[in-house]
PDB file of C-alpha atoms in Angstrom:
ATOM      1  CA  UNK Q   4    -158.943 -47.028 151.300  1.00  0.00           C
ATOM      2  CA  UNK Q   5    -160.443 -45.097 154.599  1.00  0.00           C
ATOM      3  CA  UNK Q   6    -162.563 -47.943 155.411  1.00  0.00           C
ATOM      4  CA  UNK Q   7    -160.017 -50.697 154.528  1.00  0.00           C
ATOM      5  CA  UNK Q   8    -157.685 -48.632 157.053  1.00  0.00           C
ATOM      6  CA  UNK Q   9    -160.170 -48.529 159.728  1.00  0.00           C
ATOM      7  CA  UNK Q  10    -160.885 -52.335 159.535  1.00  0.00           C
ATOM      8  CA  UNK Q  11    -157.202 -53.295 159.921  1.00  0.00           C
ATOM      9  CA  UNK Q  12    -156.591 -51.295 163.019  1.00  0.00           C
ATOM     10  CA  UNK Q  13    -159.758 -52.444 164.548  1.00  0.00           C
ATOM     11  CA  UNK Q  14    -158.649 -56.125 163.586  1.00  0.00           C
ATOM     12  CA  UNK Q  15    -155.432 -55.912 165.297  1.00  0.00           C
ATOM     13  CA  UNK Q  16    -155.662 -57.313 168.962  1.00  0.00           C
ATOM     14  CA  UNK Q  17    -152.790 -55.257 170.398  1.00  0.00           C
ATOM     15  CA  UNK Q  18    -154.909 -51.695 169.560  1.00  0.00           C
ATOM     16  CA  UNK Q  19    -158.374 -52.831 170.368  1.00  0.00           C
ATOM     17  CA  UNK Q  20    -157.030 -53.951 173.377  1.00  0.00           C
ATOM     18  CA  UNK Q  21    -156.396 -50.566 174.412  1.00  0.00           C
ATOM     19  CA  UNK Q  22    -159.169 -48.481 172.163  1.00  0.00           C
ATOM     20  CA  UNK Q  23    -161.984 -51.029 171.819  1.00  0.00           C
ATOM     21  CA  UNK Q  24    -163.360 -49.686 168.949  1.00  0.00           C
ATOM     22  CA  UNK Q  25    -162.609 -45.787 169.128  1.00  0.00           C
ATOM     23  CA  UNK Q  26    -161.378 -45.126 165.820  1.00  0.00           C
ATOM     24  CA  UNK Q  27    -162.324 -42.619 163.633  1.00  0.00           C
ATOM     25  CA  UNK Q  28    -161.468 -40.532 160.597  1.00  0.00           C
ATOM     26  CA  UNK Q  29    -160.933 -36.694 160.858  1.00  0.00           C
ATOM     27  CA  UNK Q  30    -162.588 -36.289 164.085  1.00  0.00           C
ATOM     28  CA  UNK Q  31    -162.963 -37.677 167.960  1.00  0.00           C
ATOM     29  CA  UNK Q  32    -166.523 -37.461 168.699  1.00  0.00           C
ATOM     30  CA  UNK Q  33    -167.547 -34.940 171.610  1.00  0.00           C
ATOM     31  CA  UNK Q  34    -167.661 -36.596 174.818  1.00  0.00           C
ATOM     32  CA  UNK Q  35    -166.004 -40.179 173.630  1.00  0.00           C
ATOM     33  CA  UNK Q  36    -164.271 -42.622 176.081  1.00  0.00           C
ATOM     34  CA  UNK Q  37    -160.577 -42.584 175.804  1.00  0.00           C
ATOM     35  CA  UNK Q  38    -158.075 -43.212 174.841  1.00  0.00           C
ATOM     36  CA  UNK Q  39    -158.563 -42.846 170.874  1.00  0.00           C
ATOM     37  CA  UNK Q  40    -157.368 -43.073 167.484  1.00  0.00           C
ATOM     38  CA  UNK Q  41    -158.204 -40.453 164.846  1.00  0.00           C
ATOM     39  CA  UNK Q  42    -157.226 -40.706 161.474  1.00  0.00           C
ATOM     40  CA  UNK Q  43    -156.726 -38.062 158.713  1.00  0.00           C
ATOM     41  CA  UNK Q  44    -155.539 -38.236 154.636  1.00  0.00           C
ATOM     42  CA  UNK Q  45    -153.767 -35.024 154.772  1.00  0.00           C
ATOM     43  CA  UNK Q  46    -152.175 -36.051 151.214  1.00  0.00           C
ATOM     44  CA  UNK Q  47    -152.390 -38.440 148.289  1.00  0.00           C
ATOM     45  CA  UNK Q  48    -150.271 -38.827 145.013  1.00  0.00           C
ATOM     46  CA  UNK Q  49    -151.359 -41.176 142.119  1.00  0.00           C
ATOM     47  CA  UNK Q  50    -148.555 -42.691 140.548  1.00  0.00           C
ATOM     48  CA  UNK Q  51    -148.140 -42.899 137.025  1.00  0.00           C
ATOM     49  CA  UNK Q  52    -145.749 -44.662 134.318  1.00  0.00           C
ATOM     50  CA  UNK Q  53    -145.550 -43.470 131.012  1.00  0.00           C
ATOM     51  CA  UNK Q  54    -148.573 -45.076 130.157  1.00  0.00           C
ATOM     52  CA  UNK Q  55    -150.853 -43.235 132.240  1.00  0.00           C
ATOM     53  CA  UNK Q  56    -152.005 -43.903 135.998  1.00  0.00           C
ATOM     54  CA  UNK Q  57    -151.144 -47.184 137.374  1.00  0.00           C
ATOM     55  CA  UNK Q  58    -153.422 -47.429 140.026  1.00  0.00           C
ATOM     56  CA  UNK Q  59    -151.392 -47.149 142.812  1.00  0.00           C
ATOM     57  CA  UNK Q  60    -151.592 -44.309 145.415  1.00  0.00           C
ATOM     58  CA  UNK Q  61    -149.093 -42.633 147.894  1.00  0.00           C
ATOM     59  CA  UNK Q  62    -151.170 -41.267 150.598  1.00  0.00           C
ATOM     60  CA  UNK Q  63    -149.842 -39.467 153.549  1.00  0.00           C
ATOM     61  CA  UNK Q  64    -152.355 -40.578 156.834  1.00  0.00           C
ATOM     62  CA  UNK Q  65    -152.082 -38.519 159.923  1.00  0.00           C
ATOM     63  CA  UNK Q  66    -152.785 -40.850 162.895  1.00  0.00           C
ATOM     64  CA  UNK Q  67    -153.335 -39.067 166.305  1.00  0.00           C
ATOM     65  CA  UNK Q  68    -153.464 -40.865 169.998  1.00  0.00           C
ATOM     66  CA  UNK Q  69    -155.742 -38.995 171.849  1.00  0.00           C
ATOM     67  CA  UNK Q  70    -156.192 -39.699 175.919  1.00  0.00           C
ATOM     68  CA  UNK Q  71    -155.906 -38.711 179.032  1.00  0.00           C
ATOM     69  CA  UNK Q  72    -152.923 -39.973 180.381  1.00  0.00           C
ATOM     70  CA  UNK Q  73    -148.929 -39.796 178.665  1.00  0.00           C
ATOM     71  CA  UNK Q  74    -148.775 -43.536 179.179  1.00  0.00           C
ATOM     72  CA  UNK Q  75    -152.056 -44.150 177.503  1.00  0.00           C
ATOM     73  CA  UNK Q  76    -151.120 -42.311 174.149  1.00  0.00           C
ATOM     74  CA  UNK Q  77    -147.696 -43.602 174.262  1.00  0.00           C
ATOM     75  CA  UNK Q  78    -149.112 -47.047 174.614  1.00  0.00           C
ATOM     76  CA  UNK Q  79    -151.403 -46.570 171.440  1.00  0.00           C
ATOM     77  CA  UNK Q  80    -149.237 -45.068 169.337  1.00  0.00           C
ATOM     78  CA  UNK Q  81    -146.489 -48.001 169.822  1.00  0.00           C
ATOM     79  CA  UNK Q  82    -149.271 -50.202 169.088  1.00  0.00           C
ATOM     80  CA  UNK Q  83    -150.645 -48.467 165.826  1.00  0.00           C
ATOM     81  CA  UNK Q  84    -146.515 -48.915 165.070  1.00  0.00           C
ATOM     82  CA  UNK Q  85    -146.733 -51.927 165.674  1.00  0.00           C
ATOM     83  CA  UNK Q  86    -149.992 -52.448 163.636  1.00  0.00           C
ATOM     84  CA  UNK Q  87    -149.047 -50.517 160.192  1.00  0.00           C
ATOM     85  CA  UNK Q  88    -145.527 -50.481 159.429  1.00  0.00           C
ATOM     86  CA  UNK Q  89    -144.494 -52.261 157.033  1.00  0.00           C
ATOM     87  CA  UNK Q  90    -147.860 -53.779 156.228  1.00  0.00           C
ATOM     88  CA  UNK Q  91    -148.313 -55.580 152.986  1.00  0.00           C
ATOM     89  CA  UNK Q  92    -151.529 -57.226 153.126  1.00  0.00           C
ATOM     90  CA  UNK Q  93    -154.987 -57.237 151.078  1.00  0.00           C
ATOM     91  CA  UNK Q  94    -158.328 -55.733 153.092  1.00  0.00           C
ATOM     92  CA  UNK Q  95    -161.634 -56.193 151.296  1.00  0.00           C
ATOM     93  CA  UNK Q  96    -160.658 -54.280 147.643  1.00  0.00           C
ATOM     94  CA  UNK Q  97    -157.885 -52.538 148.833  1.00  0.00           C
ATOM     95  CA  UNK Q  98    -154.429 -54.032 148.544  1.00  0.00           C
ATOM     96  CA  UNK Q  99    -152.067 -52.212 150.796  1.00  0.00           C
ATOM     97  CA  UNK Q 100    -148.392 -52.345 149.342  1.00  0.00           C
ATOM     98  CA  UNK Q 101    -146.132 -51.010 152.143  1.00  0.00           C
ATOM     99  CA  UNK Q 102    -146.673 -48.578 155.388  1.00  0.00           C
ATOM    100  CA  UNK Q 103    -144.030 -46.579 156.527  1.00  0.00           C
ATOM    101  CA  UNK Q 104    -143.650 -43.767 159.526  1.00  0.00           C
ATOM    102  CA  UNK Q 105    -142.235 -40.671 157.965  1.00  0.00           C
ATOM    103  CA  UNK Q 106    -142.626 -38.436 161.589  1.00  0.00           C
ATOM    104  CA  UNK Q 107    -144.066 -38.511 165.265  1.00  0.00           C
ATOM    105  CA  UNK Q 108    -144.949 -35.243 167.549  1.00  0.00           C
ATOM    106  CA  UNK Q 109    -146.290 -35.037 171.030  1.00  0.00           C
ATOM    107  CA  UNK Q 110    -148.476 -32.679 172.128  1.00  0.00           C
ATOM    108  CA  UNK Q 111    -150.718 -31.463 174.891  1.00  0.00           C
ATOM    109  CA  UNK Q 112    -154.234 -29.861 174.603  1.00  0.00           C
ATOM    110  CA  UNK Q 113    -156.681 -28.406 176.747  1.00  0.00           C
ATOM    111  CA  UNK Q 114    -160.705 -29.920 175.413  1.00  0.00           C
ATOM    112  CA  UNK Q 115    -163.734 -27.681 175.151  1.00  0.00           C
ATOM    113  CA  UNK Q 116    -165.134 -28.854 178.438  1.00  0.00           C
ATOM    114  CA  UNK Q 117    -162.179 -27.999 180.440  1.00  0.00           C
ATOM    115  CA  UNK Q 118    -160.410 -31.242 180.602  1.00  0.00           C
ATOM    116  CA  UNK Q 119    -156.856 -31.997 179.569  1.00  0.00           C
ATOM    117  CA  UNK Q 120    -156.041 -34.531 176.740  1.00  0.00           C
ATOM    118  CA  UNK Q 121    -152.382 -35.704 175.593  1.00  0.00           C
ATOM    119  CA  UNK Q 122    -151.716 -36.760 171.785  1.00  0.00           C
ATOM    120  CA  UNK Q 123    -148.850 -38.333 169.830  1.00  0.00           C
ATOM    121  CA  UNK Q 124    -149.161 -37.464 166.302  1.00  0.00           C
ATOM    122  CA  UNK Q 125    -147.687 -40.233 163.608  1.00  0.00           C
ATOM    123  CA  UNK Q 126    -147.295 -39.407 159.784  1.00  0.00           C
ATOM    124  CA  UNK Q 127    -147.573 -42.265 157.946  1.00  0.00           C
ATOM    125  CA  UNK Q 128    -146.831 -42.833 154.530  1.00  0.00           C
ATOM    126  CA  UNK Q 129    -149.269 -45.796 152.744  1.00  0.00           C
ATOM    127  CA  UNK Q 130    -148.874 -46.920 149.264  1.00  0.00           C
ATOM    128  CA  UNK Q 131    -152.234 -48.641 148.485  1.00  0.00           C
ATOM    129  CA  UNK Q 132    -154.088 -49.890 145.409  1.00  0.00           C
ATOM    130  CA  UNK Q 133    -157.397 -50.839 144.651  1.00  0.00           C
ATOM    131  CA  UNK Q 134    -157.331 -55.016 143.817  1.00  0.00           C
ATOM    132  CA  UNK Q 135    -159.583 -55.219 140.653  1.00  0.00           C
TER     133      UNK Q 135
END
């Protein structure tokens, strides 16, 4: 599902317009150009019927703006909106079945080499299965 998530976003004109290509999972590499996307599975249910698993997973997928500038992480995060919700789509195996935003936070961090970085934080909640 990670890399399936990662190749949407970096399909969608509207974000690589503003990220290029920085996105990652679970980390921003040191010293990397912003503004960014980092993404992180903080959660995942399988759901089940009463025959066992169906195949289908609820995972929760943390999805943080990262630059230097307000603007810059406010524009990113309305385009990763933008991007994911709602999304019903197939990428490579992976059909995605429905992306919704469950919560948003702003925040404001100092980096290790001194410099200042803002970040809007989005929760989103993907349901996602594999196609085979």
């Amino acid at each position: 599902m990670e890399e399936a998530l990662s190749a949407y976003l970096l399909a969608d004109a509207g974000l690589t317009a503003l990220v290029d290509n920085r996105v990652n999972w679970n980390a921003r590499p040191q010293a990397q150009a912003s503004p960014s996307v980092v993404l992180n599975r903080v959660g995942g249910t399988p759901a089940y019927s009463m025959t066992g698993a169906s195949g289908l997973v609820q995972s929760r997928i943390q999805i943080d703006a990262w630059g230097k500038t307000f603007s810059s992480v406010i524009g990113v995060s309305r385009a990763v909106k933008e991007a994911l919700s709602g999304i019903s789509t197939t990428v490579g195996v992976i059909r995605f079945q429905g992306s919704f935003i469950d919560s948003e936070r702003q925040s404001f961090e100092q980096g290790s080499g001194g410099e200042y970085f803002h970040r809007v934080s989005l929760d989103f909640i993907v349901w996602h299965s594999p196609t085979e």
